[in-house]
Tab-separated table of N, CA and C in Angstrom:
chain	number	residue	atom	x	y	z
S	1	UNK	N	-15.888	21.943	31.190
S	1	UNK	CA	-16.831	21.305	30.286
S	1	UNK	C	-16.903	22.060	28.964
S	2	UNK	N	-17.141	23.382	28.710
S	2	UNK	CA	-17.216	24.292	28.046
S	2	UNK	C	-15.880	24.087	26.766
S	3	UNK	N	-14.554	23.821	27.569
S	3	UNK	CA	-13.049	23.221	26.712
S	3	UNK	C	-13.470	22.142	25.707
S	4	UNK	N	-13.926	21.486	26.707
S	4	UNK	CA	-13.961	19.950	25.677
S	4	UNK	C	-14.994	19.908	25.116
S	5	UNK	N	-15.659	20.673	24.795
S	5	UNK	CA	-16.399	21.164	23.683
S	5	UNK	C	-15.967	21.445	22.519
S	6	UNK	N	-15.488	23.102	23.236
S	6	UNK	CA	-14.468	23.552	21.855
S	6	UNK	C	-13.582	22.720	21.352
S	7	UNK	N	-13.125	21.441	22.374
S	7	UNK	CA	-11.767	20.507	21.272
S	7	UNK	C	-12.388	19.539	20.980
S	8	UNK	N	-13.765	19.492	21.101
S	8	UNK	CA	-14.471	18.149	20.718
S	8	UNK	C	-14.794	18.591	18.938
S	9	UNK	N	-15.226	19.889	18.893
S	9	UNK	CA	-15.502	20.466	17.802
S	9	UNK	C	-14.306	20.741	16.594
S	10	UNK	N	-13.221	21.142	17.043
S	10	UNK	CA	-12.014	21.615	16.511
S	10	UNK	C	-11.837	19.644	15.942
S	11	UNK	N	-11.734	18.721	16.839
S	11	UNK	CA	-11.280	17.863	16.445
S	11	UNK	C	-12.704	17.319	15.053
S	12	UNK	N	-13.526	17.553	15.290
S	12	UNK	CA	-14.633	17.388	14.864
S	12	UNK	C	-14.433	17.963	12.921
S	13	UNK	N	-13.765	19.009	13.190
S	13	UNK	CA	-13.758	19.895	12.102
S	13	UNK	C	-12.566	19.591	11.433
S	14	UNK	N	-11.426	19.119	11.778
S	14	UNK	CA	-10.357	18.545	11.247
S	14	UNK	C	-10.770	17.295	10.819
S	15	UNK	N	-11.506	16.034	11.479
S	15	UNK	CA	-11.401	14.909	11.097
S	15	UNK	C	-11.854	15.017	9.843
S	16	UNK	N	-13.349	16.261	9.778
S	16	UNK	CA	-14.131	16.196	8.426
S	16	UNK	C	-13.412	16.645	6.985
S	17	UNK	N	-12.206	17.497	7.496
S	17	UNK	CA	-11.268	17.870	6.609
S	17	UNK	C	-10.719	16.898	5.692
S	18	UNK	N	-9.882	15.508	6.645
S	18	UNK	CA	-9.434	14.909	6.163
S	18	UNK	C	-9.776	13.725	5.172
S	19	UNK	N	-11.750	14.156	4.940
S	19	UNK	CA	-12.091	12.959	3.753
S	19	UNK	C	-12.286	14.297	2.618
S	20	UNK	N	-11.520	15.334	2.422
S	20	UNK	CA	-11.352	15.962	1.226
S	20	UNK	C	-11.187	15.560	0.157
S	21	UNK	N	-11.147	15.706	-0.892
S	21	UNK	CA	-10.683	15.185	-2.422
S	21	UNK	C	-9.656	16.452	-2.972
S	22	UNK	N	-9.584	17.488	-2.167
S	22	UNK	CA	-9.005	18.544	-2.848
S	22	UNK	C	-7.891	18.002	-1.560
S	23	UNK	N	-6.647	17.509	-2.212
S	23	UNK	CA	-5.750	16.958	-0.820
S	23	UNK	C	-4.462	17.663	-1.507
S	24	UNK	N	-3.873	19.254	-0.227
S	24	UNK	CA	-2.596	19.956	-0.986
S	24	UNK	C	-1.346	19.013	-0.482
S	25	UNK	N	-0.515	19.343	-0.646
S	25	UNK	CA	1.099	18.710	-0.206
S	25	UNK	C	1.411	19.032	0.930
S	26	UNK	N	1.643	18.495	1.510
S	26	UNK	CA	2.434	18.512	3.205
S	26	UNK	C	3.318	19.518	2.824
S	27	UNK	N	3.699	20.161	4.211
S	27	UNK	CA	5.325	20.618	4.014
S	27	UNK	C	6.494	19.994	4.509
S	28	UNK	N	7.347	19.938	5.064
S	28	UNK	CA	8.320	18.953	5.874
S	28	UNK	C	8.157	18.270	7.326
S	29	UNK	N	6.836	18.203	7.552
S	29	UNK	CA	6.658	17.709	9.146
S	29	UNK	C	5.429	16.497	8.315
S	30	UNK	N	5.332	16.569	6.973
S	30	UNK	CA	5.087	14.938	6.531
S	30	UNK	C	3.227	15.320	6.619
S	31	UNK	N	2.757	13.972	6.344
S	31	UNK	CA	1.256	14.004	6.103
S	31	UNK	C	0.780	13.310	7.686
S	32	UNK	N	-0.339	13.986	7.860
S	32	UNK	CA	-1.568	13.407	9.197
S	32	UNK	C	-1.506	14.714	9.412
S	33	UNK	N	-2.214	15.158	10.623
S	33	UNK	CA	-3.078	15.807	11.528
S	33	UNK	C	-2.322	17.391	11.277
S	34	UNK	N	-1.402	17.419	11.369
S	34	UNK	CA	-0.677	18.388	11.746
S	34	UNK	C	-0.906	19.373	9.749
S	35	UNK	N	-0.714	18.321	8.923
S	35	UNK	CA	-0.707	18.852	7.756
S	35	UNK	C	-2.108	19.486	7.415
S	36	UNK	N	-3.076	18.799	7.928
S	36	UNK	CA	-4.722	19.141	7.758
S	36	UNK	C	-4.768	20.954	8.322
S	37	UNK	N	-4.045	20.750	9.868
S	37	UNK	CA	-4.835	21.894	10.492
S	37	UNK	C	-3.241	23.216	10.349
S	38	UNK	N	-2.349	22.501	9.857
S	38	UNK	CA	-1.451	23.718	9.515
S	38	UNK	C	-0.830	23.608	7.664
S	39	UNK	N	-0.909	24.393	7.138
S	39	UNK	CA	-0.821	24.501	5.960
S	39	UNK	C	-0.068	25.329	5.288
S	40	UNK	N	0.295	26.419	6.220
S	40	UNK	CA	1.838	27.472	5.613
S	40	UNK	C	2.896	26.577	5.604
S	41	UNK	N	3.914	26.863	5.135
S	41	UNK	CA	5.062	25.891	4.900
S	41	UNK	C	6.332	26.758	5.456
S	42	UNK	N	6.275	27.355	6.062
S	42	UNK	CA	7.068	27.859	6.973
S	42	UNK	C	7.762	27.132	7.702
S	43	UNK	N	8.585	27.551	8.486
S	43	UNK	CA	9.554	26.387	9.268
S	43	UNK	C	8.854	26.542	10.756
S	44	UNK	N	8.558	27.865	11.165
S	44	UNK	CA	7.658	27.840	12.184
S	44	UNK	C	6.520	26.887	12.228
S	45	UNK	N	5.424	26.734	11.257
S	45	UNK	CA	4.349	26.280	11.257
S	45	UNK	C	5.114	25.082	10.784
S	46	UNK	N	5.747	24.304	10.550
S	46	UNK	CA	5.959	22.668	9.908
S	46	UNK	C	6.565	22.152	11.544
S	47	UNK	N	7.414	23.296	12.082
S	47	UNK	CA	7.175	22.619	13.644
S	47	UNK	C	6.045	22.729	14.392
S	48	UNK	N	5.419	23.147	14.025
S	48	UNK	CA	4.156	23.255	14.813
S	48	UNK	C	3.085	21.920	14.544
S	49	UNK	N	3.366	21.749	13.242
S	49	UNK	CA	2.353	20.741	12.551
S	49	UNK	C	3.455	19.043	12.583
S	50	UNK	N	4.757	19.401	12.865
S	50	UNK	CA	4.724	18.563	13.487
S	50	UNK	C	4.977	17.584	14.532
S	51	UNK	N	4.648	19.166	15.660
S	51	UNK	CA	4.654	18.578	17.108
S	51	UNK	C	2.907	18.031	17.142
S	52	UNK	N	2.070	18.548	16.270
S	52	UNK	CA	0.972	17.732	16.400
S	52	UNK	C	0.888	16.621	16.011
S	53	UNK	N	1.510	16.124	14.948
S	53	UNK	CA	1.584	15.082	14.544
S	53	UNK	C	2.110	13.855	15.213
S	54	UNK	N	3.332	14.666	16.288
S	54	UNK	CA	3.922	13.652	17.381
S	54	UNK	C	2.861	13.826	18.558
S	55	UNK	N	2.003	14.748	18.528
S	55	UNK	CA	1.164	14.535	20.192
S	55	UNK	C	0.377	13.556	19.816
S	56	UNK	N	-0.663	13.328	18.505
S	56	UNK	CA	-1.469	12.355	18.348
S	56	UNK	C	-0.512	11.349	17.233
S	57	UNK	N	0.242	11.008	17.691
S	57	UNK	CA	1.177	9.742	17.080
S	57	UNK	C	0.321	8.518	16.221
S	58	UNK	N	-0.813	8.093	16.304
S	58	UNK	CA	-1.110	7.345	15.739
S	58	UNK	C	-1.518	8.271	14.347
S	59	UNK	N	-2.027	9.371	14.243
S	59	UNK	CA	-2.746	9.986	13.202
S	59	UNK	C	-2.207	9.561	11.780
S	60	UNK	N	-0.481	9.524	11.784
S	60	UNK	CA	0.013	9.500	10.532
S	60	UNK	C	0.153	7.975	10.013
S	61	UNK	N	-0.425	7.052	11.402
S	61	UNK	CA	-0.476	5.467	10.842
S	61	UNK	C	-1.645	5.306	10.259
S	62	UNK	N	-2.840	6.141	10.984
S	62	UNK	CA	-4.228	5.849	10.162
S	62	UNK	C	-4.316	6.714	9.238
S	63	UNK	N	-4.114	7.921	8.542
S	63	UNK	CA	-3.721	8.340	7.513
S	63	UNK	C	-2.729	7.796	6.163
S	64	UNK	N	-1.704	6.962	6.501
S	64	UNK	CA	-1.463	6.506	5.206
S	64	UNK	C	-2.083	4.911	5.625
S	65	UNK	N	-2.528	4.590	6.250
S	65	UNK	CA	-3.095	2.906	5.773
S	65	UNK	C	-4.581	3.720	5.113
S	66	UNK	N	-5.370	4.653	5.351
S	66	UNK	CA	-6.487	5.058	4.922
S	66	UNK	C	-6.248	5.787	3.691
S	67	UNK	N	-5.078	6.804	3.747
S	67	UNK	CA	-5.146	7.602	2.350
S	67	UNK	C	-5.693	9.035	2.973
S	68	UNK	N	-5.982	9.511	4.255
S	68	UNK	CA	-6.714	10.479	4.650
S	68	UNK	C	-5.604	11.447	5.688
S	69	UNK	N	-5.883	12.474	5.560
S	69	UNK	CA	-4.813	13.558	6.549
S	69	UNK	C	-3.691	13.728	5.310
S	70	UNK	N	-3.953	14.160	4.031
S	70	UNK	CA	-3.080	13.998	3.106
S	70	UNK	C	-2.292	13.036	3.141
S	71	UNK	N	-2.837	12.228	3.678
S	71	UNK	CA	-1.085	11.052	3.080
S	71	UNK	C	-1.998	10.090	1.681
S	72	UNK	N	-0.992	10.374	1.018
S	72	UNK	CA	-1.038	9.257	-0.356
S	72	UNK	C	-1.760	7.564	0.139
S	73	UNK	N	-1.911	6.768	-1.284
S	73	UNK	CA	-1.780	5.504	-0.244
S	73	UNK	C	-1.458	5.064	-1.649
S	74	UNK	N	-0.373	5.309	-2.666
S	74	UNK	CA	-0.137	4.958	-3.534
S	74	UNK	C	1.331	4.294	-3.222
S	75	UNK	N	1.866	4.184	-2.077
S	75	UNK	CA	2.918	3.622	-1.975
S	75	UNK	C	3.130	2.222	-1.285
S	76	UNK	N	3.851	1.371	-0.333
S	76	UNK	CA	4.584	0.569	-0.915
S	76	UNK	C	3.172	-0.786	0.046
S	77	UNK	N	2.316	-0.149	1.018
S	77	UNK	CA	1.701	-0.982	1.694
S	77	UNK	C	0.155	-0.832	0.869
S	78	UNK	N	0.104	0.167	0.023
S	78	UNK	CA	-1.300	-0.022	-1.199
S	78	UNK	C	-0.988	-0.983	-1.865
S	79	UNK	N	0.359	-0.818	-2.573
S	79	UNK	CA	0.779	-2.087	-3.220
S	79	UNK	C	0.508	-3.262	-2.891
S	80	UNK	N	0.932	-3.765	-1.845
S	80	UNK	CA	0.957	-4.558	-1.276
S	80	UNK	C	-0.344	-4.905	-1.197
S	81	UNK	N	-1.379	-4.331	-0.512
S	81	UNK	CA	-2.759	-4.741	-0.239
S	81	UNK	C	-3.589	-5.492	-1.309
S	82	UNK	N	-2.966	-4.731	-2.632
S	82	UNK	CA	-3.836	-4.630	-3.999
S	82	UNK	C	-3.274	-5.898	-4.821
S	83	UNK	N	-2.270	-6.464	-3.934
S	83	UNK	CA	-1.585	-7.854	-4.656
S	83	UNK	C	-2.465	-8.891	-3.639
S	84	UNK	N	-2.599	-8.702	-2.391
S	84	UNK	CA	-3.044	-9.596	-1.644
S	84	UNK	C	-4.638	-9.904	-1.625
S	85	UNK	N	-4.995	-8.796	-1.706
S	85	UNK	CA	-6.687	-8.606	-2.311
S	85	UNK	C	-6.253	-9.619	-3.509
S	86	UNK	N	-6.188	-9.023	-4.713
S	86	UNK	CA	-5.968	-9.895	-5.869
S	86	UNK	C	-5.466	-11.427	-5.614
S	87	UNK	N	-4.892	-11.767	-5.560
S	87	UNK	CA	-4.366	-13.023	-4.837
S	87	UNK	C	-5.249	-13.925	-4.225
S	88	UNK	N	-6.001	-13.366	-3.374
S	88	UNK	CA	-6.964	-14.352	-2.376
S	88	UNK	C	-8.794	-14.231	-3.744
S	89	UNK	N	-9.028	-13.312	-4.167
S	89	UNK	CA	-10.314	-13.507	-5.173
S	89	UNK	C	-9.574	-14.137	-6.629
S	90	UNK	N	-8.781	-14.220	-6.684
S	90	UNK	CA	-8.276	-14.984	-7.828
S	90	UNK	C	-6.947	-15.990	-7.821
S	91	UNK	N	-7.471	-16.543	-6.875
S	91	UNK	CA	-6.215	-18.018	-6.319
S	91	UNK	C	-6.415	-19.095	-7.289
S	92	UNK	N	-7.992	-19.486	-7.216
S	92	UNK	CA	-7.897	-20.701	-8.289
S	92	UNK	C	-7.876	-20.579	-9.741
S	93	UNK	N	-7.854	-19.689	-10.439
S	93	UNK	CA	-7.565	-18.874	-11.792
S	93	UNK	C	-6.101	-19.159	-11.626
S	94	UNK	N	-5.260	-18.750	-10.546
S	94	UNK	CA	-4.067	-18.626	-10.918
S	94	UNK	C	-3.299	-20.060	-10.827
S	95	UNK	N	-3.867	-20.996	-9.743
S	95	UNK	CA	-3.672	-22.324	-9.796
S	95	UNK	C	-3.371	-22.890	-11.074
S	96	UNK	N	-4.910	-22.542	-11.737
S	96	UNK	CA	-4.513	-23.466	-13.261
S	96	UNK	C	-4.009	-22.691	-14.648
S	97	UNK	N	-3.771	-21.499	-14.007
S	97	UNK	CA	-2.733	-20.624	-15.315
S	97	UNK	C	-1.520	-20.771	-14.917
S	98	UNK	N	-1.007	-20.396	-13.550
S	98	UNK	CA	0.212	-21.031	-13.235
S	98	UNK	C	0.705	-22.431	-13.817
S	99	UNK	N	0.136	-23.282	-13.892
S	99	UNK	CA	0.278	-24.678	-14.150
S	99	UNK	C	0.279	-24.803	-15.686
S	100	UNK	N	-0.224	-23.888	-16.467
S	100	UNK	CA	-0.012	-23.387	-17.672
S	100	UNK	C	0.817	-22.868	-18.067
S	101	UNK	N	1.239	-21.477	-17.216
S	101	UNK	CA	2.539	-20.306	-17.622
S	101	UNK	C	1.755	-19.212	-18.798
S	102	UNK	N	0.361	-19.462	-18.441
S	102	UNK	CA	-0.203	-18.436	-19.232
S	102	UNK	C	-1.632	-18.560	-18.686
S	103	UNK	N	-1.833	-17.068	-19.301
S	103	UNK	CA	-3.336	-16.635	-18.883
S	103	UNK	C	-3.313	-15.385	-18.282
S	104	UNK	N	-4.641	-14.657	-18.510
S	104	UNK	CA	-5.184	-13.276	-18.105
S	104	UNK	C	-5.133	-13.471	-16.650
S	105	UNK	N	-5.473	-13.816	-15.705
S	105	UNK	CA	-5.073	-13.395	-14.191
S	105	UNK	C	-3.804	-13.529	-13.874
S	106	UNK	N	-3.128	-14.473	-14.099
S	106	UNK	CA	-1.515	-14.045	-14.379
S	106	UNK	C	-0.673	-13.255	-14.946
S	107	UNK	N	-1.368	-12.717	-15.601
S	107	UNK	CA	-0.678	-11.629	-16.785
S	107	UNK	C	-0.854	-10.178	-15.475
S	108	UNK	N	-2.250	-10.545	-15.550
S	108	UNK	CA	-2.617	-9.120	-14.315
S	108	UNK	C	-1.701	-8.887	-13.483
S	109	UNK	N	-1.891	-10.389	-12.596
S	109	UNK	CA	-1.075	-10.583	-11.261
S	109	UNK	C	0.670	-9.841	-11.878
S	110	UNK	N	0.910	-10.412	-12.840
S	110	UNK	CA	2.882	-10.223	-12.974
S	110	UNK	C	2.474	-8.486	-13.248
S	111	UNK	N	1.610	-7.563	-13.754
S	111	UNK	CA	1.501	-6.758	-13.583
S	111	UNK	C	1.254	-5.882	-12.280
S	112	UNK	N	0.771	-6.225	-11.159
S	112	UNK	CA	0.419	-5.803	-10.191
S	112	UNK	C	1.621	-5.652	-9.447
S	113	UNK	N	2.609	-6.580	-9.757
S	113	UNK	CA	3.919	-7.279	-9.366
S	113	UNK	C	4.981	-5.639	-9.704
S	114	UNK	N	4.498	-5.551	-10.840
S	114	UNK	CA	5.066	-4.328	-11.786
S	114	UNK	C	6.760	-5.244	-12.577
S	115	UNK	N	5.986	-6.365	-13.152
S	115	UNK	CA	7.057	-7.518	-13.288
S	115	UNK	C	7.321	-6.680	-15.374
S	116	UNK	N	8.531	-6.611	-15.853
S	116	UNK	CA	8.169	-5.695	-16.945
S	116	UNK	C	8.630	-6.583	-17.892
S	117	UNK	N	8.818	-8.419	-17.734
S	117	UNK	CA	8.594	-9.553	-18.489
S	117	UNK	C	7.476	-10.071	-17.881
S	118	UNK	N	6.549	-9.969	-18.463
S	118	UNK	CA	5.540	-11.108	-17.799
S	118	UNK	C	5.710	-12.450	-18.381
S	119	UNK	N	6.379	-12.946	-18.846
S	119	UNK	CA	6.749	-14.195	-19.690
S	119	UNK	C	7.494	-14.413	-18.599
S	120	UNK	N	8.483	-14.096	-18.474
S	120	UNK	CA	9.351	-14.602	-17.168
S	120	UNK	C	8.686	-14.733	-16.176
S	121	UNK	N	7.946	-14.549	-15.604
S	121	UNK	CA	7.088	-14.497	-14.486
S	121	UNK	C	6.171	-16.189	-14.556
S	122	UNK	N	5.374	-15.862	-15.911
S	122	UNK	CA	4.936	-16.851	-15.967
S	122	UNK	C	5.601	-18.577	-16.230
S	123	UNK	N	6.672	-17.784	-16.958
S	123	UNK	CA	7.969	-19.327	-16.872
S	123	UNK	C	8.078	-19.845	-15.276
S	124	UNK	N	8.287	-19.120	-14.736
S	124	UNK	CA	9.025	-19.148	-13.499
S	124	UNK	C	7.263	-19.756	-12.481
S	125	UNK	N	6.196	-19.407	-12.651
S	125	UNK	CA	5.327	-20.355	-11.796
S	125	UNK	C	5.027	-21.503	-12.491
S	126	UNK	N	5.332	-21.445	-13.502
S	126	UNK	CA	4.814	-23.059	-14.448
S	126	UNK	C	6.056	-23.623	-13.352
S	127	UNK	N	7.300	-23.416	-13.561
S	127	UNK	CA	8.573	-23.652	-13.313
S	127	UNK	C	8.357	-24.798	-11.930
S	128	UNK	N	7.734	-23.660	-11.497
S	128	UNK	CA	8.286	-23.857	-9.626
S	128	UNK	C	6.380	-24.422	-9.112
S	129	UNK	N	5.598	-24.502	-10.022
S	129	UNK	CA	3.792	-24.795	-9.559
S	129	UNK	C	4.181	-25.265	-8.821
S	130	UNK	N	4.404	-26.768	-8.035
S	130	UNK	CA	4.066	-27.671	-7.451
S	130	UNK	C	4.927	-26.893	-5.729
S	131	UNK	N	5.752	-26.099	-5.933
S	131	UNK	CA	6.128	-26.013	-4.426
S	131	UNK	C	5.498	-24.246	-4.239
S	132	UNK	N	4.783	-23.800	-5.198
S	132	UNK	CA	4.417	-22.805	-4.914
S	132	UNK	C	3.207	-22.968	-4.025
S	133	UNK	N	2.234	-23.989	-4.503
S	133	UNK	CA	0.635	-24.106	-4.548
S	133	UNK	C	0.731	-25.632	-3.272
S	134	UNK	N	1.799	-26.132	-3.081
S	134	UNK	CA	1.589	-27.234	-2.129
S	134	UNK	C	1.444	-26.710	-0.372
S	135	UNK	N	0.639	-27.207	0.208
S	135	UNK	CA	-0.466	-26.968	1.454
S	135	UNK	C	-0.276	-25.187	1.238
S	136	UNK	N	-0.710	-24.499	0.174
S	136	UNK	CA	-0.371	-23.112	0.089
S	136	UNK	C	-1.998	-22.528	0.545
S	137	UNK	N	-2.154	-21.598	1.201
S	137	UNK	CA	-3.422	-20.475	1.200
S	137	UNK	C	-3.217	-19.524	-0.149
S	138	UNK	N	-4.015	-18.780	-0.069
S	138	UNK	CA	-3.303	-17.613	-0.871
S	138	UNK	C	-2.535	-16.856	-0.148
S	139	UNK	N	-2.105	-16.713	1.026
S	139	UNK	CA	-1.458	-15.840	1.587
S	139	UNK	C	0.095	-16.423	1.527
S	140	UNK	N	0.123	-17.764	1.593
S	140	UNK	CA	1.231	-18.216	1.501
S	140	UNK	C	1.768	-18.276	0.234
S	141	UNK	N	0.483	-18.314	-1.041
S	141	UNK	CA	1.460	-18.097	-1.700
S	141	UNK	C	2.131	-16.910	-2.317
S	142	UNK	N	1.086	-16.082	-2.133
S	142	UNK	CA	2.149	-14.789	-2.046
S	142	UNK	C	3.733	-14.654	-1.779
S	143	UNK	N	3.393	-15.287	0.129
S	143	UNK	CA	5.418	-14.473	0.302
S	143	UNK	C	5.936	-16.036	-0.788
S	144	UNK	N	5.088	-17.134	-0.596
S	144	UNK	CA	6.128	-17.936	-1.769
S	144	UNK	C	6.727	-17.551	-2.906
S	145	UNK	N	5.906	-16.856	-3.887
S	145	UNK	CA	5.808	-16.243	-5.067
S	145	UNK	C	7.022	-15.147	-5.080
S	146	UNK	N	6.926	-14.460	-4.477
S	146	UNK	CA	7.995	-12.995	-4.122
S	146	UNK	C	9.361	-14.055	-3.305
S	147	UNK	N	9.226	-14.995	-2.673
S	147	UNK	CA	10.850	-15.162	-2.213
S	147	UNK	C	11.236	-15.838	-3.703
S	148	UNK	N	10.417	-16.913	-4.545
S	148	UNK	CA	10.925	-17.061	-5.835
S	148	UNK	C	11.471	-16.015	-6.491
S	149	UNK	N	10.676	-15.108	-7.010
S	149	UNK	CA	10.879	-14.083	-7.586
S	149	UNK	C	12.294	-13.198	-7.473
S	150	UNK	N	12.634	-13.327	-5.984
S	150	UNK	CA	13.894	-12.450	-5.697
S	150	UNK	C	14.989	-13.171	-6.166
S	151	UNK	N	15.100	-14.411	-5.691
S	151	UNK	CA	16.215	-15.967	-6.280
S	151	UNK	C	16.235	-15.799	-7.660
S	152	UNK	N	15.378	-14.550	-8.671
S	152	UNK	CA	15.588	-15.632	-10.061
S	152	UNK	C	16.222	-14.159	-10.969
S	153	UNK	N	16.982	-14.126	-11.498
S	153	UNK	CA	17.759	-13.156	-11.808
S	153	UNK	C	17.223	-12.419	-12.488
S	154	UNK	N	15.928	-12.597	-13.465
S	154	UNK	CA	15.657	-11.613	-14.764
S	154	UNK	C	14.398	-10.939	-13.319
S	155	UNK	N	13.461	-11.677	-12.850
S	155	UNK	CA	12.566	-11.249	-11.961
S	155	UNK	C	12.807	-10.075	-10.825
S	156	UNK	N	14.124	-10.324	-9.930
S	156	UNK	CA	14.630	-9.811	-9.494
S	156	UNK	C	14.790	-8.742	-9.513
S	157	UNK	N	15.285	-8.126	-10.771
S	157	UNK	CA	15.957	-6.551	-11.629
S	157	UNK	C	14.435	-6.293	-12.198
S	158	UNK	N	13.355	-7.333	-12.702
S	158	UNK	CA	12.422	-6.780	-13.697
S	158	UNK	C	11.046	-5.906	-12.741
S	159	UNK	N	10.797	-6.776	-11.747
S	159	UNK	CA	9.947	-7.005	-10.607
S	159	UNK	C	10.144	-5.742	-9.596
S	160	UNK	N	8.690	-5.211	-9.121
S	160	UNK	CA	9.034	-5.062	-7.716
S	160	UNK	C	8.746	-5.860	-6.951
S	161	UNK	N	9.794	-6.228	-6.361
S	161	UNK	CA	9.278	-7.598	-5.258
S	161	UNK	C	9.072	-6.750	-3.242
């Protein structure tokens, strides 16, 4: 009883670690659990930190979908979130700017896109409105939007899709 105390606490004291703002760099055994509670960058301690990281295996999935246990969340599934958020609070804005090929939530959106013509972007939903936005959610039209996007040659190279 006395154990699972002490690892109730230890775990207790790591989790609180990981809503830091002062967040250092992993070393080579990557970001979650292991990076919180080991921090030399040694080759000893990066196996160490990250056989912890493989004992509690989920740690480094809820760390980068959260941003917590040092992992970033500036990469490719933030992205993603921050287009789909956007997307679903500003669907009908984009309905009738799409249908335009201009306008400020579109301009945003081809930015969020990291599209580095937004003119092309916006050519290309005036272009294609009617099979983008037909029985579309916003979710659909998302992957609609991005499989256009990949098909169209300047978007393609300009875009992250």
């Amino acid at each position: 009883m006395k154990t699972n105390y002490k690892i109730l606490i230890l775990l207790l004291a790591v989790f609180s670690l990981s809503f830091t703002k002062n967040v250092q760099a992993y070393g080579a055994a990557g970001c979650g659990l292991g990076s919180v509670v080991i921090t030399e960058n040694k080759v000893v301690h990066q196996v160490i930190a990250a056989t912890i990281n493989d004992l509690f295996s989920a740690n480094q999935l809820t760390g980068i979908t959260t941003g917590t246990l040092n992992c970033k969340t500036d990469g490719v599934t933030q992205k993603s979130k921050e287009q789909e958020i956007f997307v679903h609070l500003n669907y009908d804005s984009l309905i009738l700017e799409s249908a335009q090929g201009k306008g400020e939530k579109l301009e945003a959106f081809a930015s969020l896109l990291e599209c580095k013509d937004p003119k092309a972007f916006a050519d290309l939903t005036r272009k294609n409105h009617s099979s983008l936005f037909a029985n579309a959610d916003p979710s659909d039209f998302l992957i609609k939007i991005k499989l256009e996007m990949s098909k169209d040659a300047i978007l393609s190279k300009s875009c992250k899709i």
